mmCIF file of C-alpha atoms in Angstrom:
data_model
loop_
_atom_site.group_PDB
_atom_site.id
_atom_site.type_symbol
_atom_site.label_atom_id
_atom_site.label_comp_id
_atom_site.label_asym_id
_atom_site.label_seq_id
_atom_site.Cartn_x
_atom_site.Cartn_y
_atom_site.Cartn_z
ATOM 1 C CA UNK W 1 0.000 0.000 0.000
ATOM 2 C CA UNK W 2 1.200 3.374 -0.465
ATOM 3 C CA UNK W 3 0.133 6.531 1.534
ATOM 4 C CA UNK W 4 0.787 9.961 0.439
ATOM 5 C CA UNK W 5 1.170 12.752 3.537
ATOM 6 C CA UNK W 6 0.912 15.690 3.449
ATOM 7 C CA UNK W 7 4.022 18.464 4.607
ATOM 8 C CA UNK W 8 2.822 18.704 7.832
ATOM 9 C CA UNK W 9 2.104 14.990 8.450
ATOM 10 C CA UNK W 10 5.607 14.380 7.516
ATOM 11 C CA UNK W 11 6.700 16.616 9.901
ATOM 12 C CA UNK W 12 4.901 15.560 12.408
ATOM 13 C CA UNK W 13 6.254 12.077 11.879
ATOM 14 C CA UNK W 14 9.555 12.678 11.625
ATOM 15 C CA UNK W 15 9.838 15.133 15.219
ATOM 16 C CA UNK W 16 8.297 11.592 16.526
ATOM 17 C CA UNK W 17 11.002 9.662 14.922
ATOM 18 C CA UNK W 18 13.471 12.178 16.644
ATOM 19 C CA UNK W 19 11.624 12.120 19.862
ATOM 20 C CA UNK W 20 11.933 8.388 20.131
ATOM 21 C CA UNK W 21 8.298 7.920 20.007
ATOM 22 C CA UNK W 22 8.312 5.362 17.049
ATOM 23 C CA UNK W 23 11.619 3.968 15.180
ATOM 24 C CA UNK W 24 10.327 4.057 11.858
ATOM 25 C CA UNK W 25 7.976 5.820 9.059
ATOM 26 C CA UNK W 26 5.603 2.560 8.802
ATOM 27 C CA UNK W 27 4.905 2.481 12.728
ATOM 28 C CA UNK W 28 2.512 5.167 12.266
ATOM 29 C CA UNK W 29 -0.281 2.979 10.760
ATOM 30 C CA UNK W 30 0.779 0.187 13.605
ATOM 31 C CA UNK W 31 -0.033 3.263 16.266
ATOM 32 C CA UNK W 32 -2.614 4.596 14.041
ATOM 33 C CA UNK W 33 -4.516 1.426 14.148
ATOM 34 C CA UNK W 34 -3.900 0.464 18.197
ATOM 35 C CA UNK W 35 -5.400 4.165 18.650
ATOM 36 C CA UNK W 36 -8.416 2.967 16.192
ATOM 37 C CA UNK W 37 -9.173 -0.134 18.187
ATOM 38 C CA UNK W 38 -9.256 1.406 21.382
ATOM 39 C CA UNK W 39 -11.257 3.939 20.526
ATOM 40 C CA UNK W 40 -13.453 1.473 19.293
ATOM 41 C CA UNK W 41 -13.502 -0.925 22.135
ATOM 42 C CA UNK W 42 -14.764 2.543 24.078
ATOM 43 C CA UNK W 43 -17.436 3.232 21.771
ATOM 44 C CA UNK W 44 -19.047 -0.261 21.999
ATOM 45 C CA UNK W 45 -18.554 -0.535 25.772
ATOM 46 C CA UNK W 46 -21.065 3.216 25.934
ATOM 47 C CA UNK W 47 -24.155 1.710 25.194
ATOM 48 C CA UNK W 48 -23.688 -1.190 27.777
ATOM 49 C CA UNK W 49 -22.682 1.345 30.612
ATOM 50 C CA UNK W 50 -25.555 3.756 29.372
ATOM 51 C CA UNK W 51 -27.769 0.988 29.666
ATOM 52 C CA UNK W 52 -26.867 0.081 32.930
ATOM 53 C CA UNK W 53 -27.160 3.695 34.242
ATOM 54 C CA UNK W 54 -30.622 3.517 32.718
ATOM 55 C CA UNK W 55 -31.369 0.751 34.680
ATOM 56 C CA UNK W 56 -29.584 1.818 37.833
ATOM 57 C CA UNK W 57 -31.939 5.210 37.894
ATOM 58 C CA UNK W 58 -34.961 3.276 37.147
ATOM 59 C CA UNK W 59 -34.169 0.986 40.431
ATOM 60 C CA UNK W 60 -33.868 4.093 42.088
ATOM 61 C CA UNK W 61 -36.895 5.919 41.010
ATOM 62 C CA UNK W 62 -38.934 2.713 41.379
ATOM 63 C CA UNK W 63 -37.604 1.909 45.463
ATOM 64 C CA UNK W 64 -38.253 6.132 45.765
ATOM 65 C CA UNK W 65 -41.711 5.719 44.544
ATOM 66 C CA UNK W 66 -42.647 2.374 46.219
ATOM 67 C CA UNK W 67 -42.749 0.864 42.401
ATOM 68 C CA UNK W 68 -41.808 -2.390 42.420
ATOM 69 C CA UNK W 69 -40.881 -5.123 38.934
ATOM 70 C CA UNK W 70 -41.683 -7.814 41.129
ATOM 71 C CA UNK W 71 -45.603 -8.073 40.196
ATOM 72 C CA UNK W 72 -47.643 -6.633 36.747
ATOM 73 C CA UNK W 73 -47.624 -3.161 35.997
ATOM 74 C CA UNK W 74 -51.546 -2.272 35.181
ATOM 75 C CA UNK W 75 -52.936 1.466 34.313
ATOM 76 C CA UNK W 76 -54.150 1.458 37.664
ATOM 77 C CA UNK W 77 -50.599 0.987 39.538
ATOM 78 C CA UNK W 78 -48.848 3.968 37.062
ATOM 79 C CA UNK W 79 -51.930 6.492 37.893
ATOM 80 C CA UNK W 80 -51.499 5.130 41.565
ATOM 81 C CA UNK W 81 -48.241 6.981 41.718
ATOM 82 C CA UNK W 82 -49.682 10.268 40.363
ATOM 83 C CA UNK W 83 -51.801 10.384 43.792
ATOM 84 C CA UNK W 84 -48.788 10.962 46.252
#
């Protein structure tokens, strides 16, 4: 494969090569790549976490409320909690 950069990219690249930060031109796609797939790891861990904070707050709202998940929810027990 071959990848055309840009001035500054080069530049940037080779202050890293002089900084000790990789050894060669060809370890940017190696570092390039690692960065992808940990940024990607993080984006499909969110919706698990979001879901469990969605489910953590409804726990909370429900033992605030005196809801419980334990029996059916009818019409009757939601407009119960409108009373208080």
């Amino acid at each position: 494969m071959i990848v055309e950069l840009n001035p500054e990219d080069t530049r940037v690249i080779n202050e890293a090569i002089k900084a000790g930060l990789i050894a060669r031109p060809d370890e940017v796609v190696e570092v390039g790549v690692e960065t992808l797939r940990r940024r990607l790891r993080a984006h499909l861990a969110e919706p698990t976490l979001s879901r469990q904070e969605a489910i953590r707050r409804m726990q909370e709202f429900g033992h605030a409320y005196g809801l419980s998940l334990g029996g059916p929810i009818t019409r009757e027990s939601l407009h119960d909690g409108h009373r208080y």
